[in-house]
């Protein structure tokens, strides 16, 4: 098996029509727009440049071991190394299909992360099917001081879901049952390993949808989403998982099953323990079940993409959207011209770009409501005001669902286009809108003056995109390869910059391995100390996802 | 070269991305609360008219008229055509809402088109090769018959030189190029072009463009259906495959299936 992480991408209208509607009248059927799993890093297509030879299986070997690359990391010798006895124990709990042991090729997709930046050396992946199995496994690991990494769809962007050294991987692939759905209250209860898109499709048939959506939806697990407190494209409207998750089932390191799978919206009895696990990134326990409140699927949705001449006008457009669209506004996303350039360079789907002229900034506005006539009128008024006040110069409005999907695919395609450009340094930052884009410009200037930015230089480009509505900037720096010289130019500069502007060094991707030692830029010593106490209390042996999340000292 | 006045058909159909469901009476698909859009092949027709104007110039292509026959809501599709760049819209109002989409059959539509053509006098009519709801693929051909005009169906390329229309068509064995004199009927195939998005300035301008309304009575067209729909059913559900463990098993399965 080769290392091919999956990433969903919506087919655009053209591929679809071309694939399905050909010549003959009789064959023409209406085909549904399907999402399919696109092999994002498929070996031939992702390797731009000479570093990685286009040979099957070979490139995966090129990702160097995390332990070799980050020399500040040392294996904690309190953890036991895997023995034949341990393997025998796992085989007694799980069938052969639920285990991968010592087979490098098969282990590879679990040891290497989506960005191909981190690579662990785990010898064993366990894929339990039931909560009880998870409990038996964790209890055993805890008693034997075997370190573990919980893993969902392995789409995390901070190196949190793959081992650093030889930690055992407990993957939730096989925990994939939908347990129940209440069509009156809209509450869904399911296993942690259910794929986000599968859940969304299940709900769509029942008139509901998941309260979150993100570019990785074809691969990421709901458990992984909860563990990282994923934000995504619907947060502006439906809020964070801290609000929509109603209950969790979690297995603690000692094997205790915490059953808190409540579907109640209101429950003020004691500390709200589930909140602790939302965003805990696998450091406290393994989430095995989730109950979540799902909103009804909007009946009328539309999308406009606008070309904007300055970041000030991006902000003006946002303020206008809140005024004019108010309750039907469901997303306000932006990207810069460098993002668009990258999209065009890696336009695998042949997407048609909507605007003729180039603009420094683009904005995507989505509205969702229940009455098309009412919503369209609001959208019209909003757009008219933007034009009259010269806040936007040009823009397009989708005329059908296919165009809506095409416009969204522009925004959703950016992370993937970045990954095709070679190595990518990803920072996801919350900062006030007033200094939002200044950060991108400052980094660009910094790399420029260091002489490393340019077509043939170490760093190819610095791009900015993200969720304006949530104050969340995605700063992406594309480079030839991951290089300490670049890293030292960016870090801790980015984190210091964020701290000075009262931002957060992680808006949604989490801390993982990448930012564990930078937590102090966003949290005070007393906050960090409380976090450490909580960790010590729930996981005294420290076996859950070690080396990550909290600073070492 | 003489002047060109282009008429394009714009049918309101269930959105391409929606999965249609058969209604409980099994006589039609469910249309209530279902998203409707401009028929994709008509969108291509509008785009082609606009491209002809861009290529030949305003002094040759004098006017592009979008025509729809359908319920009041079909004006949404006319607005789309106007926002893409058509100059004027004509709406023949038939039925009160989308549930009555079945009233109109291709022959009636062709007759309504003929009546409008007599009023507006276009010399080029571009229609979709079919609408994605009933997939009839008849209107263009019937209209050509009624008017006794030449027809060039399933166009994947359209050229106009003086009065001569040259059209490339996709046929089973390859490409066929035909030419005829204007006035003529063209129906569009998928690869003819890729329609543009409606831009903001054009959407704003579209609001001020004229939209004329008629009823079939005013046009003296009898739209009584000639065909009766007996039943509409979903295609059979595809049965899942099975995995075989060995070549022997595969062969025995194939034998069982009589292959
Ligand atoms: C193309 C792309 C787009 C993305 N867009 C967004 C976005 O818009 N917003 C956003 O917030 N994030 C985004 N992400 C990153 C995001 O964090 C993940 O996609 C997703 O939430 C992680 O889910 P996963 O199942 O892949 O988890 P993994 O990557 O497998 O794991 C992530 C972390 O959660 C832990 N974990 C996983 N499952 C469990 C469990 N059952 N119990 C306990 N701990 C667990 C792991 O140990 C790890 O620390 C994106 C990623 C990609 C590749």
mmCIF file of N, CA and C in Angstrom, chain B residues 26-97:
data_model
loop_
_atom_site.group_PDB
_atom_site.id
_atom_site.type_symbol
_atom_site.label_atom_id
_atom_site.label_comp_id
_atom_site.label_asym_id
_atom_site.label_seq_id
_atom_site.Cartn_x
_atom_site.Cartn_y
_atom_site.Cartn_z
ATOM 1 N N UNK B 26 -46.620 9.127 -9.221
ATOM 2 C CA UNK B 26 -45.794 8.468 -10.236
ATOM 3 C C UNK B 26 -46.084 8.965 -11.655
ATOM 4 N N UNK B 27 -46.432 10.242 -11.751
ATOM 5 C CA UNK B 27 -46.725 10.823 -13.066
ATOM 6 C C UNK B 27 -45.684 11.879 -13.443
ATOM 7 N N UNK B 28 -44.877 12.273 -12.481
ATOM 8 C CA UNK B 28 -43.904 13.342 -12.743
ATOM 9 C C UNK B 28 -42.868 13.317 -11.634
ATOM 10 N N UNK B 29 -41.833 14.150 -11.765
ATOM 11 C CA UNK B 29 -40.894 14.277 -10.652
ATOM 12 C C UNK B 29 -41.379 15.389 -9.725
ATOM 13 N N UNK B 30 -40.947 15.296 -8.495
ATOM 14 C CA UNK B 30 -41.332 16.268 -7.470
ATOM 15 C C UNK B 30 -40.697 17.624 -7.796
ATOM 16 N N UNK B 31 -41.512 18.675 -7.841
ATOM 17 C CA UNK B 31 -40.946 19.991 -8.176
ATOM 18 C C UNK B 31 -41.094 21.002 -7.047
ATOM 19 N N UNK B 32 -42.000 20.704 -6.087
ATOM 20 C CA UNK B 32 -42.241 21.677 -5.025
ATOM 21 C C UNK B 32 -40.993 21.794 -4.143
ATOM 22 N N UNK B 33 -40.608 22.999 -3.800
ATOM 23 C CA UNK B 33 -39.453 23.249 -2.947
ATOM 24 C C UNK B 33 -38.165 22.646 -3.474
ATOM 25 N N UNK B 34 -38.061 22.526 -4.780
ATOM 26 C CA UNK B 34 -36.835 22.003 -5.375
ATOM 27 C C UNK B 34 -36.170 23.148 -6.124
ATOM 28 N N UNK B 35 -34.869 23.232 -6.006
ATOM 29 C CA UNK B 35 -34.167 24.339 -6.657
ATOM 30 C C UNK B 35 -34.242 24.226 -8.183
ATOM 31 N N UNK B 36 -34.599 25.324 -8.825
ATOM 32 C CA UNK B 36 -34.666 25.372 -10.285
ATOM 33 C C UNK B 36 -33.619 26.327 -10.830
ATOM 34 N N UNK B 37 -33.115 26.033 -12.011
ATOM 35 C CA UNK B 37 -32.135 26.908 -12.653
ATOM 36 C C UNK B 37 -32.367 26.902 -14.152
ATOM 37 N N UNK B 38 -31.500 27.644 -14.836
ATOM 38 C CA UNK B 38 -31.553 27.681 -16.294
ATOM 39 C C UNK B 38 -31.004 26.359 -16.840
ATOM 40 N N UNK B 39 -31.738 25.769 -17.781
ATOM 41 C CA UNK B 39 -31.274 24.543 -18.430
ATOM 42 C C UNK B 39 -29.834 24.731 -18.936
ATOM 43 N N UNK B 40 -28.885 23.842 -18.529
ATOM 44 C CA UNK B 40 -27.476 24.043 -18.896
ATOM 45 C C UNK B 40 -27.253 24.230 -20.401
ATOM 46 N N UNK B 41 -28.004 23.507 -21.225
ATOM 47 C CA UNK B 41 -27.792 23.660 -22.671
ATOM 48 C C UNK B 41 -28.294 25.027 -23.167
ATOM 49 N N UNK B 42 -29.286 25.586 -22.466
ATOM 50 C CA UNK B 42 -29.760 26.927 -22.820
ATOM 51 C C UNK B 42 -28.741 27.978 -22.398
ATOM 52 N N UNK B 43 -28.090 27.688 -21.263
ATOM 53 C CA UNK B 43 -27.040 28.593 -20.793
ATOM 54 C C UNK B 43 -25.941 28.664 -21.868
ATOM 55 N N UNK B 44 -25.659 27.512 -22.461
ATOM 56 C CA UNK B 44 -24.667 27.463 -23.532
ATOM 57 C C UNK B 44 -25.166 28.246 -24.749
ATOM 58 N N UNK B 45 -26.484 28.189 -24.989
ATOM 59 C CA UNK B 45 -27.071 28.935 -26.111
ATOM 60 C C UNK B 45 -26.904 30.442 -25.892
ATOM 61 N N UNK B 46 -27.191 30.890 -24.660
ATOM 62 C CA UNK B 46 -27.032 32.315 -24.356
ATOM 63 C C UNK B 46 -25.561 32.708 -24.556
ATOM 64 N N UNK B 47 -24.668 31.889 -24.028
ATOM 65 C CA UNK B 47 -23.240 32.180 -24.143
ATOM 66 C C UNK B 47 -22.822 32.287 -25.609
ATOM 67 N N UNK B 48 -23.347 31.393 -26.439
ATOM 68 C CA UNK B 48 -22.941 31.403 -27.843
ATOM 69 C C UNK B 48 -23.421 32.677 -28.533
ATOM 70 N N UNK B 49 -24.631 33.103 -28.195
ATOM 71 C CA UNK B 49 -25.145 34.343 -28.781
ATOM 72 C C UNK B 49 -24.231 35.503 -28.394
ATOM 73 N N UNK B 50 -23.815 35.520 -27.107
ATOM 74 C CA UNK B 50 -22.946 36.609 -26.643
ATOM 75 C C UNK B 50 -21.592 36.564 -27.348
ATOM 76 N N UNK B 51 -21.085 35.356 -27.538
ATOM 77 C CA UNK B 51 -19.773 35.239 -28.190
ATOM 78 C C UNK B 51 -19.854 35.664 -29.648
ATOM 79 N N UNK B 52 -20.992 35.347 -30.286
ATOM 80 C CA UNK B 52 -21.160 35.791 -31.675
ATOM 81 C C UNK B 52 -21.115 37.313 -31.733
ATOM 82 N N UNK B 53 -21.770 37.936 -30.763
ATOM 83 C CA UNK B 53 -21.763 39.399 -30.763
ATOM 84 C C UNK B 53 -20.344 39.916 -30.508
ATOM 85 N N UNK B 54 -19.636 39.281 -29.568
ATOM 86 C CA UNK B 54 -18.274 39.742 -29.284
ATOM 87 C C UNK B 54 -17.378 39.590 -30.514
ATOM 88 N N UNK B 55 -17.657 38.532 -31.277
ATOM 89 C CA UNK B 55 -16.817 38.261 -32.447
ATOM 90 C C UNK B 55 -17.192 39.156 -33.625
ATOM 91 N N UNK B 56 -18.504 39.297 -33.869
ATOM 92 C CA UNK B 56 -18.937 40.003 -35.079
ATOM 93 C C UNK B 56 -19.152 41.495 -34.847
ATOM 94 N N UNK B 57 -19.328 41.870 -33.595
ATOM 95 C CA UNK B 57 -19.495 43.286 -33.287
ATOM 96 C C UNK B 57 -20.950 43.690 -33.123
ATOM 97 N N UNK B 58 -21.134 44.801 -32.420
ATOM 98 C CA UNK B 58 -22.480 45.296 -32.134
ATOM 99 C C UNK B 58 -23.239 45.737 -33.369
ATOM 100 N N UNK B 59 -22.478 46.182 -34.378
ATOM 101 C CA UNK B 59 -23.201 46.679 -35.550
ATOM 102 C C UNK B 59 -23.748 45.547 -36.400
ATOM 103 N N UNK B 60 -23.286 44.333 -36.144
ATOM 104 C CA UNK B 60 -23.865 43.191 -36.863
ATOM 105 C C UNK B 60 -24.899 42.487 -35.995
ATOM 106 N N UNK B 61 -24.490 42.114 -34.796
ATOM 107 C CA UNK B 61 -25.471 41.480 -33.904
ATOM 108 C C UNK B 61 -26.232 42.597 -33.194
ATOM 109 N N UNK B 62 -27.410 42.868 -33.685
ATOM 110 C CA UNK B 62 -28.167 44.020 -33.192
ATOM 111 C C UNK B 62 -28.845 43.755 -31.857
ATOM 112 N N UNK B 63 -29.352 42.535 -31.723
ATOM 113 C CA UNK B 63 -30.118 42.287 -30.501
ATOM 114 C C UNK B 63 -30.088 40.800 -30.142
ATOM 115 N N UNK B 64 -30.029 40.539 -28.836
ATOM 116 C CA UNK B 64 -30.133 39.154 -28.361
ATOM 117 C C UNK B 64 -31.350 39.088 -27.443
ATOM 118 N N UNK B 65 -32.292 38.250 -27.817
ATOM 119 C CA UNK B 65 -33.545 38.154 -27.055
ATOM 120 C C UNK B 65 -33.618 36.790 -26.381
ATOM 121 N N UNK B 66 -33.920 36.789 -25.096
ATOM 122 C CA UNK B 66 -34.090 35.524 -24.368
ATOM 123 C C UNK B 66 -35.576 35.242 -24.237
ATOM 124 N N UNK B 67 -35.972 34.011 -24.551
ATOM 125 C CA UNK B 67 -37.396 33.656 -24.501
ATOM 126 C C UNK B 67 -37.595 32.446 -23.597
ATOM 127 N N UNK B 68 -38.575 32.550 -22.709
ATOM 128 C CA UNK B 68 -38.935 31.387 -21.909
ATOM 129 C C UNK B 68 -40.437 31.173 -21.975
ATOM 130 N N UNK B 69 -40.852 29.911 -21.883
ATOM 131 C CA UNK B 69 -42.259 29.569 -21.747
ATOM 132 C C UNK B 69 -42.365 28.813 -20.426
ATOM 133 N N UNK B 70 -43.097 29.349 -19.488
ATOM 134 C CA UNK B 70 -43.169 28.674 -18.197
ATOM 135 C C UNK B 70 -43.883 29.518 -17.168
ATOM 136 N N UNK B 71 -43.867 29.062 -15.904
ATOM 137 C CA UNK B 71 -44.601 29.738 -14.830
ATOM 138 C C UNK B 71 -43.979 31.107 -14.502
ATOM 139 N N UNK B 72 -44.662 31.885 -13.668
ATOM 140 C CA UNK B 72 -44.136 33.219 -13.333
ATOM 141 C C UNK B 72 -42.666 33.184 -12.888
ATOM 142 N N UNK B 73 -42.306 32.146 -12.118
ATOM 143 C CA UNK B 73 -40.937 32.061 -11.600
ATOM 144 C C UNK B 73 -39.890 31.905 -12.701
ATOM 145 N N UNK B 74 -40.328 31.529 -13.901
ATOM 146 C CA UNK B 74 -39.359 31.361 -14.987
ATOM 147 C C UNK B 74 -38.666 32.682 -15.315
ATOM 148 N N UNK B 75 -39.211 33.777 -14.784
ATOM 149 C CA UNK B 75 -38.545 35.066 -14.983
ATOM 150 C C UNK B 75 -37.158 35.082 -14.351
ATOM 151 N N UNK B 76 -36.958 34.251 -13.318
ATOM 152 C CA UNK B 76 -35.620 34.147 -12.712
ATOM 153 C C UNK B 76 -34.598 33.745 -13.768
ATOM 154 N N UNK B 77 -35.000 32.803 -14.641
ATOM 155 C CA UNK B 77 -34.068 32.321 -15.659
ATOM 156 C C UNK B 77 -33.842 33.395 -16.727
ATOM 157 N N UNK B 78 -34.898 34.178 -17.000
ATOM 158 C CA UNK B 78 -34.705 35.294 -17.931
ATOM 159 C C UNK B 78 -33.720 36.307 -17.345
ATOM 160 N N UNK B 79 -33.825 36.530 -16.039
ATOM 161 C CA UNK B 79 -32.903 37.459 -15.374
ATOM 162 C C UNK B 79 -31.464 36.949 -15.497
ATOM 163 N N UNK B 80 -31.310 35.645 -15.381
ATOM 164 C CA UNK B 80 -29.969 35.083 -15.549
ATOM 165 C C UNK B 80 -29.441 35.386 -16.944
ATOM 166 N N UNK B 81 -30.298 35.167 -17.964
ATOM 167 C CA UNK B 81 -29.866 35.419 -19.338
ATOM 168 C C UNK B 81 -29.543 36.896 -19.538
ATOM 169 N N UNK B 82 -30.363 37.758 -18.949
ATOM 170 C CA UNK B 82 -30.115 39.200 -19.077
ATOM 171 C C UNK B 82 -28.818 39.578 -18.349
ATOM 172 N N UNK B 83 -28.584 38.941 -17.181
ATOM 173 C CA UNK B 83 -27.375 39.248 -16.422
ATOM 174 C C UNK B 83 -26.134 38.746 -17.146
ATOM 175 N N UNK B 84 -26.298 37.702 -17.927
ATOM 176 C CA UNK B 84 -25.153 37.233 -18.707
ATOM 177 C C UNK B 84 -24.881 38.203 -19.867
ATOM 178 N N UNK B 85 -25.935 38.902 -20.328
ATOM 179 C CA UNK B 85 -25.687 39.896 -21.367
ATOM 180 C C UNK B 85 -26.763 40.008 -22.447
ATOM 181 N N UNK B 86 -27.829 39.188 -22.391
ATOM 182 C CA UNK B 86 -28.912 39.332 -23.378
ATOM 183 C C UNK B 86 -29.544 40.719 -23.214
ATOM 184 N N UNK B 87 -30.201 41.226 -24.302
ATOM 185 C CA UNK B 87 -30.683 42.604 -24.269
ATOM 186 C C UNK B 87 -32.128 42.727 -23.808
ATOM 187 N N UNK B 88 -32.901 41.696 -24.083
ATOM 188 C CA UNK B 88 -34.335 41.824 -23.872
ATOM 189 C C UNK B 88 -34.874 40.433 -23.555
ATOM 190 N N UNK B 89 -35.972 40.368 -22.795
ATOM 191 C CA UNK B 89 -36.522 39.069 -22.443
ATOM 192 C C UNK B 89 -37.993 39.005 -22.812
ATOM 193 N N UNK B 90 -38.405 37.824 -23.226
ATOM 194 C CA UNK B 90 -39.819 37.605 -23.524
ATOM 195 C C UNK B 90 -40.289 36.405 -22.708
ATOM 196 N N UNK B 91 -41.400 36.583 -22.035
ATOM 197 C CA UNK B 91 -41.928 35.520 -21.176
ATOM 198 C C UNK B 91 -43.331 35.140 -21.640
ATOM 199 N N UNK B 92 -43.489 33.901 -22.072
ATOM 200 C CA UNK B 92 -44.832 33.403 -22.354
ATOM 201 C C UNK B 92 -45.263 32.636 -21.109
ATOM 202 N N UNK B 93 -46.229 33.193 -20.407
ATOM 203 C CA UNK B 93 -46.565 32.629 -19.116
ATOM 204 C C UNK B 93 -47.501 31.439 -19.270
ATOM 205 N N UNK B 94 -47.043 30.292 -18.752
ATOM 206 C CA UNK B 94 -47.837 29.066 -18.815
ATOM 207 C C UNK B 94 -47.767 28.402 -17.441
ATOM 208 N N UNK B 95 -48.928 28.145 -16.852
ATOM 209 C CA UNK B 95 -48.961 27.444 -15.571
ATOM 210 C C UNK B 95 -48.709 28.403 -14.425
ATOM 211 N N UNK B 96 -49.192 28.003 -13.222
ATOM 212 C CA UNK B 96 -49.053 28.916 -12.099
ATOM 213 C C UNK B 96 -47.736 28.684 -11.348
ATOM 214 N N UNK B 97 -47.260 27.438 -11.337
ATOM 215 C CA UNK B 97 -45.976 27.197 -10.661
ATOM 216 C C UNK B 97 -45.292 25.974 -11.271
#
